[in-house]
Each structure stands twice: as C-alpha cells, then as structure tokens.
CSV table of C-alpha atoms in Angstrom, one decimal:
chain,number,residue,atom,x,y,z
A,159,MET,CA,-8.3,-31.2,34.4
A,160,SER,CA,-9.3,-34.2,32.2
A,161,GLU,CA,-13.0,-33.4,33.0
A,162,SER,CA,-12.5,-29.8,31.8
A,163,LEU,CA,-10.9,-31.0,28.6
A,164,ALA,CA,-13.7,-33.5,28.0
A,165,LEU,CA,-16.3,-30.7,28.6
A,166,LEU,CA,-14.4,-28.4,26.2
A,167,ALA,CA,-14.2,-31.2,23.5
A,168,ALA,CA,-18.0,-31.8,23.9
A,169,LEU,CA,-18.8,-28.2,23.0
A,170,PRO,CA,-20.1,-27.6,19.4
A,171,ALA,CA,-17.7,-26.6,16.7
A,172,SER,CA,-19.1,-23.0,16.7
A,173,ALA,CA,-18.2,-22.7,20.4
A,174,HIS,CA,-14.6,-23.8,19.7
A,175,THR,CA,-14.4,-21.2,16.9
A,176,SER,CA,-15.8,-18.5,19.2
A,177,LEU,CA,-13.3,-19.4,22.0
A,178,ALA,CA,-10.5,-19.3,19.4
A,179,PHE,CA,-11.6,-15.8,18.4
A,180,ILE,CA,-11.5,-14.6,22.1
A,181,LEU,CA,-8.1,-16.3,22.6
A,182,GLY,CA,-6.9,-14.6,19.5
A,183,LEU,CA,-7.9,-11.2,20.8
A,184,LEU,CA,-5.9,-11.8,24.0
A,185,THR,CA,-2.9,-13.1,22.1
A,186,GLY,CA,-3.0,-10.2,19.7
A,187,SER,CA,-2.7,-7.8,22.6
A,188,PHE,CA,0.5,-9.6,23.6
A,189,LEU,CA,1.7,-9.7,20.0
A,190,ASN,CA,1.5,-5.9,19.9
A,191,VAL,CA,4.1,-5.9,22.7
A,192,VAL,CA,6.3,-8.4,20.9
A,193,ILE,CA,6.1,-6.4,17.6
A,194,PHE,CA,7.1,-3.2,19.4
A,195,ARG,CA,9.6,-4.4,22.0
A,196,MET,CA,11.5,-7.3,20.4
A,197,PRO,CA,13.3,-5.2,17.7
A,198,LEU,CA,14.3,-2.6,20.3
A,199,ARG,CA,15.7,-5.3,22.6
A,200,MET,CA,17.6,-6.8,19.7
A,201,GLN,CA,19.1,-3.4,18.7
A,202,TYR,CA,20.1,-2.9,22.3
A,203,GLU,CA,21.8,-6.3,22.5
A,204,TRP,CA,23.7,-5.7,19.2
A,205,THR,CA,24.9,-2.3,20.5
A,206,ALA,CA,26.0,-3.9,23.8
A,207,GLN,CA,27.9,-6.6,22.0
A,208,TYR,CA,29.5,-4.0,19.8
A,209,HIS,CA,30.7,-2.0,22.8
A,210,GLU,CA,32.0,-5.1,24.5
A,211,TRP,CA,33.9,-6.1,21.3
A,212,LEU,CA,35.5,-2.7,21.3
A,213,ASN,CA,36.2,-2.8,25.0
A,214,LYS,CA,34.4,0.4,25.5
A,215,THR,CA,33.6,1.4,29.1
A,216,GLU,CA,30.4,3.2,28.3
A,217,TYR,CA,27.3,1.0,28.0
A,218,PRO,CA,24.2,1.7,26.1
A,219,GLU,CA,21.6,2.9,28.6
A,220,PRO,CA,18.8,2.5,29.5
A,221,ALA,CA,17.9,-1.0,28.5
A,222,PRO,CA,14.6,-1.3,26.7
A,223,ALA,CA,11.7,-3.1,28.2
A,224,GLY,CA,11.5,-6.8,28.0
A,225,LEU,CA,8.6,-8.8,26.5
A,226,VAL,CA,6.9,-9.4,29.8
A,227,PHE,CA,8.2,-6.7,32.2
A,228,PRO,CA,7.5,-3.9,32.8
A,229,ALA,CA,3.8,-3.9,32.2
A,230,SER,CA,2.2,-2.1,29.3
A,231,HIS,CA,2.3,1.6,29.6
A,232,CYS,CA,1.7,4.8,27.5
A,233,MET,CA,4.8,5.5,25.4
A,234,SER,CA,4.2,9.3,25.8
A,235,CYS,CA,3.5,9.8,29.6
A,236,LYS,CA,4.9,6.4,30.7
A,237,THR,CA,1.8,5.8,32.8
A,238,ALA,CA,1.1,2.1,33.4
A,239,LEU,CA,-2.1,0.9,31.9
A,240,LYS,CA,-4.9,-0.2,34.2
A,241,PRO,CA,-6.3,-3.6,33.5
A,242,TRP,CA,-9.5,-2.1,32.1
A,243,HIS,CA,-7.4,0.1,29.8
A,244,ASN,CA,-5.9,-3.1,28.2
A,245,ILE,CA,-9.0,-5.0,27.1
A,246,PRO,CA,-8.4,-5.9,23.4
A,247,VAL,CA,-10.3,-3.6,21.0
A,248,ILE,CA,-12.9,-2.6,23.5
A,249,SER,CA,-10.6,-0.3,25.6
A,250,PHE,CA,-9.4,1.3,22.4
A,251,LEU,CA,-13.0,2.1,21.4
A,252,ILE,CA,-14.0,3.3,24.8
A,253,LEU,CA,-11.0,5.5,25.2
A,254,ARG,CA,-11.6,6.8,21.7
A,255,ALA,CA,-8.1,5.9,20.5
A,256,ARG,CA,-6.4,8.1,23.2
A,257,CYS,CA,-4.4,7.5,26.3
A,258,ALA,CA,-6.6,7.7,29.4
A,259,THR,CA,-4.0,9.9,31.2
A,260,CYS,CA,-2.3,12.2,28.7
A,261,LYS,CA,-4.8,11.9,25.8
A,262,THR,CA,-2.0,11.1,23.3
A,263,PRO,CA,-3.5,9.4,20.2
A,264,ILE,CA,-3.1,5.6,20.1
A,265,SER,CA,-2.3,4.0,16.8
A,266,TRP,CA,-5.1,2.1,15.0
A,267,ARG,CA,-2.7,-0.7,14.4
A,268,TYR,CA,-3.1,-2.1,17.9
A,269,PRO,CA,-6.7,-3.1,17.5
A,270,LEU,CA,-6.0,-4.2,13.9
A,271,VAL,CA,-3.4,-6.6,15.1
A,272,GLU,CA,-5.7,-7.9,17.8
A,273,LEU,CA,-8.6,-8.3,15.3
A,274,LEU,CA,-6.4,-10.0,12.7
A,275,THR,CA,-5.1,-12.4,15.3
A,276,ALA,CA,-8.6,-13.2,16.5
A,277,ILE,CA,-10.0,-13.8,13.0
A,278,LEU,CA,-7.1,-15.9,11.8
A,279,SER,CA,-7.2,-17.9,15.1
A,280,ALA,CA,-10.9,-18.6,14.5
A,281,VAL,CA,-10.3,-19.6,10.9
A,282,VAL,CA,-7.6,-22.1,12.0
A,283,ILE,CA,-9.8,-23.8,14.6
A,284,HIS,CA,-12.8,-23.8,12.2
A,285,HIS,CA,-10.6,-25.6,9.7
A,286,PHE,CA,-8.7,-28.1,11.9
A,287,GLY,CA,-11.1,-28.3,14.8
A,288,LEU,CA,-10.0,-28.8,18.4
A,289,SER,CA,-7.0,-31.0,17.5
A,290,TRP,CA,-3.3,-31.1,17.8
A,291,GLN,CA,-3.0,-29.8,14.3
A,292,GLY,CA,-5.2,-26.8,15.2
A,293,GLY,CA,-3.2,-26.0,18.3
A,294,ALA,CA,0.1,-26.3,16.4
A,295,VAL,CA,-1.1,-24.0,13.5
A,296,LEU,CA,-2.4,-21.5,16.1
A,297,LEU,CA,1.1,-21.1,17.5
A,298,LEU,CA,2.6,-20.8,13.9
A,299,THR,CA,-0.1,-18.3,13.0
A,300,TRP,CA,0.7,-16.1,16.0
A,301,ALA,CA,4.4,-16.3,15.2
A,302,LEU,CA,3.7,-15.3,11.5
A,303,ILE,CA,1.7,-12.3,12.5
A,304,ALA,CA,4.5,-11.0,14.8
A,305,LEU,CA,7.1,-11.7,12.1
A,306,SER,CA,5.1,-10.0,9.4
A,307,PHE,CA,4.7,-6.7,11.3
A,308,ILE,CA,8.3,-6.7,12.6
A,309,ASP,CA,9.4,-7.1,9.0
A,310,LEU,CA,7.2,-4.3,7.8
A,311,ASP,CA,8.6,-2.0,10.4
A,312,HIS,CA,12.3,-3.0,10.5
A,313,GLN,CA,13.0,-5.3,7.5
A,314,LEU,CA,13.9,-7.9,10.0
A,315,LEU,CA,12.8,-11.5,10.7
A,316,PRO,CA,14.1,-12.3,14.2
A,317,ASP,CA,15.8,-15.7,14.7
A,318,ASP,CA,14.2,-15.8,18.2
A,319,ILE,CA,10.9,-16.4,16.4
A,320,VAL,CA,11.9,-18.0,13.1
A,321,LEU,CA,14.2,-20.8,14.4
A,322,PRO,CA,11.9,-22.2,17.1
A,323,MET,CA,9.1,-22.4,14.5
A,324,MET,CA,11.5,-24.3,12.2
A,325,TRP,CA,12.5,-26.8,14.9
A,326,MET,CA,8.8,-27.1,15.9
A,327,GLY,CA,7.9,-28.1,12.3
A,328,LEU,CA,10.7,-30.7,12.2
A,329,GLY,CA,9.6,-32.0,15.6
A,330,LEU,CA,6.0,-32.3,14.5
A,331,SER,CA,7.1,-34.4,11.5
A,332,LEU,CA,8.0,-37.2,14.0
A,333,VAL,CA,4.3,-37.7,14.8
A,334,PRO,CA,3.7,-36.8,11.9
A,335,LEU,CA,1.1,-34.1,11.9
A,336,PHE,CA,1.6,-32.5,8.5
A,337,ALA,CA,4.7,-34.0,6.8
A,338,SER,CA,6.8,-37.1,7.1
A,339,PRO,CA,10.3,-36.7,8.6
A,340,SER,CA,12.0,-37.1,5.2
A,341,ASP,CA,9.7,-34.6,3.6
A,342,ALA,CA,10.2,-32.1,6.4
A,343,ILE,CA,14.0,-32.4,6.3
A,344,PHE,CA,14.1,-32.0,2.5
A,345,GLY,CA,11.6,-29.2,2.8
A,346,THR,CA,13.8,-27.3,5.2
A,347,ILE,CA,16.8,-27.7,3.0
A,348,PHE,CA,15.1,-26.9,-0.3
A,349,GLY,CA,13.1,-24.1,1.3
A,350,TYR,CA,16.2,-22.3,2.5
A,351,LEU,CA,18.1,-23.0,-0.7
A,352,ALA,CA,15.3,-21.7,-3.0
A,353,PHE,CA,15.6,-18.1,-2.0
A,354,TRP,CA,19.3,-18.4,-1.1
A,355,SER,CA,19.9,-19.2,-4.8
A,356,VAL,CA,17.8,-16.3,-6.0
A,357,PHE,CA,19.6,-14.0,-3.6
A,358,HIS,CA,23.0,-14.9,-4.9
A,359,ILE,CA,22.0,-14.9,-8.6
A,360,PHE,CA,20.4,-11.5,-8.2
A,361,LYS,CA,23.5,-10.2,-6.3
A,362,ILE,CA,25.8,-11.5,-9.1
A,363,LEU,CA,23.7,-9.9,-11.8
A,364,THR,CA,23.0,-6.6,-10.1
A,365,GLY,CA,25.5,-6.2,-7.3
A,366,LYS,CA,22.6,-5.6,-4.9
A,367,GLN,CA,20.9,-7.7,-2.3
A,368,GLY,CA,17.3,-8.5,-3.3
A,369,MET,CA,16.1,-10.0,0.0
A,370,GLY,CA,17.3,-10.7,3.5
A,371,HIS,CA,18.6,-14.0,5.0
A,372,GLY,CA,15.5,-14.1,7.2
A,373,ASP,CA,13.4,-14.8,4.1
A,374,PHE,CA,15.5,-17.9,3.4
A,375,LYS,CA,14.8,-19.1,7.0
A,376,LEU,CA,11.1,-18.4,6.8
A,377,MET,CA,10.8,-20.5,3.7
A,378,ALA,CA,12.7,-23.2,5.6
A,379,VAL,CA,10.0,-23.0,8.3
A,380,PHE,CA,7.3,-23.8,5.8
A,381,GLY,CA,9.3,-26.6,4.3
A,382,ALA,CA,9.8,-28.1,7.8
A,383,TRP,CA,6.0,-27.9,8.5
A,384,ILE,CA,4.4,-29.1,5.3
A,385,GLY,CA,7.3,-30.6,3.3
A,386,TRP,CA,9.0,-29.8,0.0
A,387,GLN,CA,5.9,-30.5,-2.1
A,388,TYR,CA,4.2,-27.2,-1.4
A,389,LEU,CA,7.3,-25.0,-1.8
A,390,PRO,CA,6.7,-24.1,-5.5
A,391,GLN,CA,3.2,-23.0,-4.6
A,392,ILE,CA,4.5,-20.8,-1.7
A,393,ILE,CA,7.2,-19.3,-4.0
A,394,LEU,CA,4.8,-18.6,-6.8
A,395,ILE,CA,2.1,-17.0,-4.6
A,396,SER,CA,4.5,-14.9,-2.4
A,397,THR,CA,6.3,-13.7,-5.5
A,398,LEU,CA,3.0,-12.7,-7.2
A,399,LEU,CA,1.8,-10.9,-4.1
A,400,GLY,CA,5.1,-9.1,-3.6
A,401,SER,CA,5.2,-8.1,-7.3
A,402,ILE,CA,1.6,-6.7,-7.2
A,403,VAL,CA,2.3,-4.7,-4.0
A,404,GLY,CA,5.7,-3.5,-5.3
A,405,ILE,CA,4.4,-2.4,-8.7
A,406,SER,CA,1.4,-0.7,-7.1
A,407,LEU,CA,3.5,1.3,-4.7
A,408,MET,CA,5.7,2.4,-7.6
A,409,LEU,CA,2.7,3.4,-9.7
A,410,PHE,CA,1.3,5.5,-6.9
A,411,LYS,CA,4.8,7.0,-6.3
A,412,LYS,CA,5.0,5.7,-2.8
A,413,ALA,CA,8.1,3.6,-3.5
A,414,ARG,CA,11.3,4.3,-5.4
A,415,GLY,CA,13.4,1.8,-7.2
A,416,GLU,CA,15.9,1.7,-4.4
A,417,MET,CA,13.3,1.4,-1.6
A,418,ALA,CA,13.4,-1.9,0.3
A,419,ILE,CA,10.1,-3.7,0.3
A,420,PRO,CA,9.9,-6.5,3.0
A,421,PHE,CA,9.1,-9.9,1.5
A,422,GLY,CA,8.5,-11.7,4.8
A,423,PRO,CA,4.7,-10.9,5.0
A,424,TYR,CA,4.1,-12.3,1.5
A,425,ILE,CA,5.9,-15.6,2.3
A,426,ALA,CA,3.9,-15.7,5.6
A,427,ILE,CA,0.6,-15.2,3.7
A,428,ALA,CA,1.4,-17.8,1.0
A,429,GLY,CA,2.7,-20.3,3.5
A,430,TRP,CA,-0.2,-20.0,5.9
A,431,CYS,CA,-2.6,-20.5,3.0
A,432,ALA,CA,-0.6,-23.5,1.9
A,433,ILE,CA,-1.0,-25.1,5.3
A,434,LEU,CA,-4.7,-24.7,5.4
A,435,TRP,CA,-5.7,-25.1,1.7
A,436,GLY,CA,-2.5,-26.2,-0.1
A,437,ALA,CA,-4.1,-29.2,-1.7
A,438,GLU,CA,-7.1,-27.3,-2.9
A,439,ILE,CA,-5.0,-24.5,-4.3
A,440,ASN,CA,-2.8,-27.0,-6.2
A,441,GLU,CA,-6.0,-28.8,-7.5
A,442,ALA,CA,-7.5,-25.5,-8.7
A,443,TYR,CA,-4.3,-24.6,-10.4
A,444,PHE,CA,-3.9,-27.9,-12.2
A,445,ARG,CA,-7.6,-27.8,-13.3
A,446,PHE,CA,-7.1,-24.2,-14.6
A,447,ALA,CA,-4.0,-25.3,-16.5
A,448,GLY,CA,-5.7,-28.3,-17.9
A,449,LEU,CA,-3.3,-30.7,-16.3
C-alpha cells in the first residue's frame, strides 16, 4: 500500500490532475444518484413520520430507492443498467441520450453533472496538489455539487450533507488545514448568524421568508472551513450572483416576483472560490478600491 502511494506521489502534477478528472467523472455518476434519490427518500421519511405521529395504520408505499441499492435503472422501463451503459459521459454519447432498452430520452443533465464534477475535481488537485488539503476540498466540492442541484430542484439543502461538512471543517481546524480552531468556531457562528439576521429582518419588514434555514447552515460550513475572515467576501459574491440571476430571470419573464429562487448554489460558488482563491480575490478587491 505504501509503495503504491509513493508511486502515485512520484507521478508528475499533470498526471495527478488527469487522475482527478477521471475520479471526478466516476464520482459525478454517483452524485447524479444522490441528487435524484436523496430528496425522494427524505420526503418518504417525512411522510412516514407524519403517519406515525397521527397513529395512522396505512403506511406510505412503496419506499423509494436508497442511495446505493437498488442499482441504477431506467426510470421509465425500470430495466437495470448494464455496466457498459453506466460509463460516465461515454455511455450517454454512445446511446445517443436514450435508454438502451425502451429508447426513452435521457436528460443532458446527467453528463453535465459528471463533466462538472470532473472539471472541478481537476481544478482542485491542480491547485492544491496531491495533499491532505486537496483531498479534503475534493470531498467538499462533491458535496457542494450535490447540494446545489438538489437546491435547484427542490429548494432544499439536506442536513445529511450540510452538517457532516460543517463538522468536517471544524475537525480540520484541529490540524489545522485551513483555519485555526478559534477562527473556525467563530466562522461557524458568524456564518450562521449572518443570513439568520437577514432572514429575520426581511421577515419583519415584509412578512415573507427570503431564504431557507439551509442557507444559514451552508454559510456556517464555509465559516468552519476557512474562518470568519472570508465570510464578507462570500456574502458579497453570492448576493451579487443571486441578484444578477434573479434580475435576469425577471427581465426575460421566466420568474415572477413571488417565485422562489434557490440561493444555495450561489453560496456554494462563492464559498468554493473563496477556499481556492480567497486571498487573491481580497487582494484584487482592495487594489481596485485603492485600499
């Protein structure tokens, strides 16, 4: 095992980046499963708890698929995918975006998630190299991709993904890889309170909810990972991105004033950029502002 790791470490940086790209493709295939199945599983569990609370004898059936079992299958004809039908991106192209059995069209989002995961994984390893930092940020990157697409689909940021990432960030501060323990703790608290305060002020002024509680927790994740110092940058960039997208949708009449626009993806983008290039972004901003 140690010899294999030594051999891997001896490879050039370009090889590490290429391997990260391939690993990202494979991981992206699994993330597609998580993005689709986790919200269904959560809704089922909520319904089951509701039935149990009301002492109802009937039970919501059938239970949706888990994250690992059963194996991937066509949602239309229920045919299990053969291994050669499940090769990231390549199978999609060979099958011409259709099920091999029933010819039902397959969404382009599946290969897009796989490619996005591959590209971001390669960027992470290119930036951090084959290191503990690189490995940790890979895990966070994959979690952020799943969270972003789930939020886009369901306006939901599952605690089953968010909270482990927050505790992981706090745990890494003990090393520390990115932030000191004190910076991570204050970052977690201030990250949560930042959008919690905005939420309650907006609710008092308008009587409406401007964002979900998952957004507070996602900000806490980044506070735990890189400390409180980068929170203003993340808030500024995520708000700017969300405003640009929201205004654009309204201008093109694809969104109404009452339409919920998920904010999690913009926090994820801003936070991910802060982890990789936070210092450079701050330096560029201060130089632009003449500070």
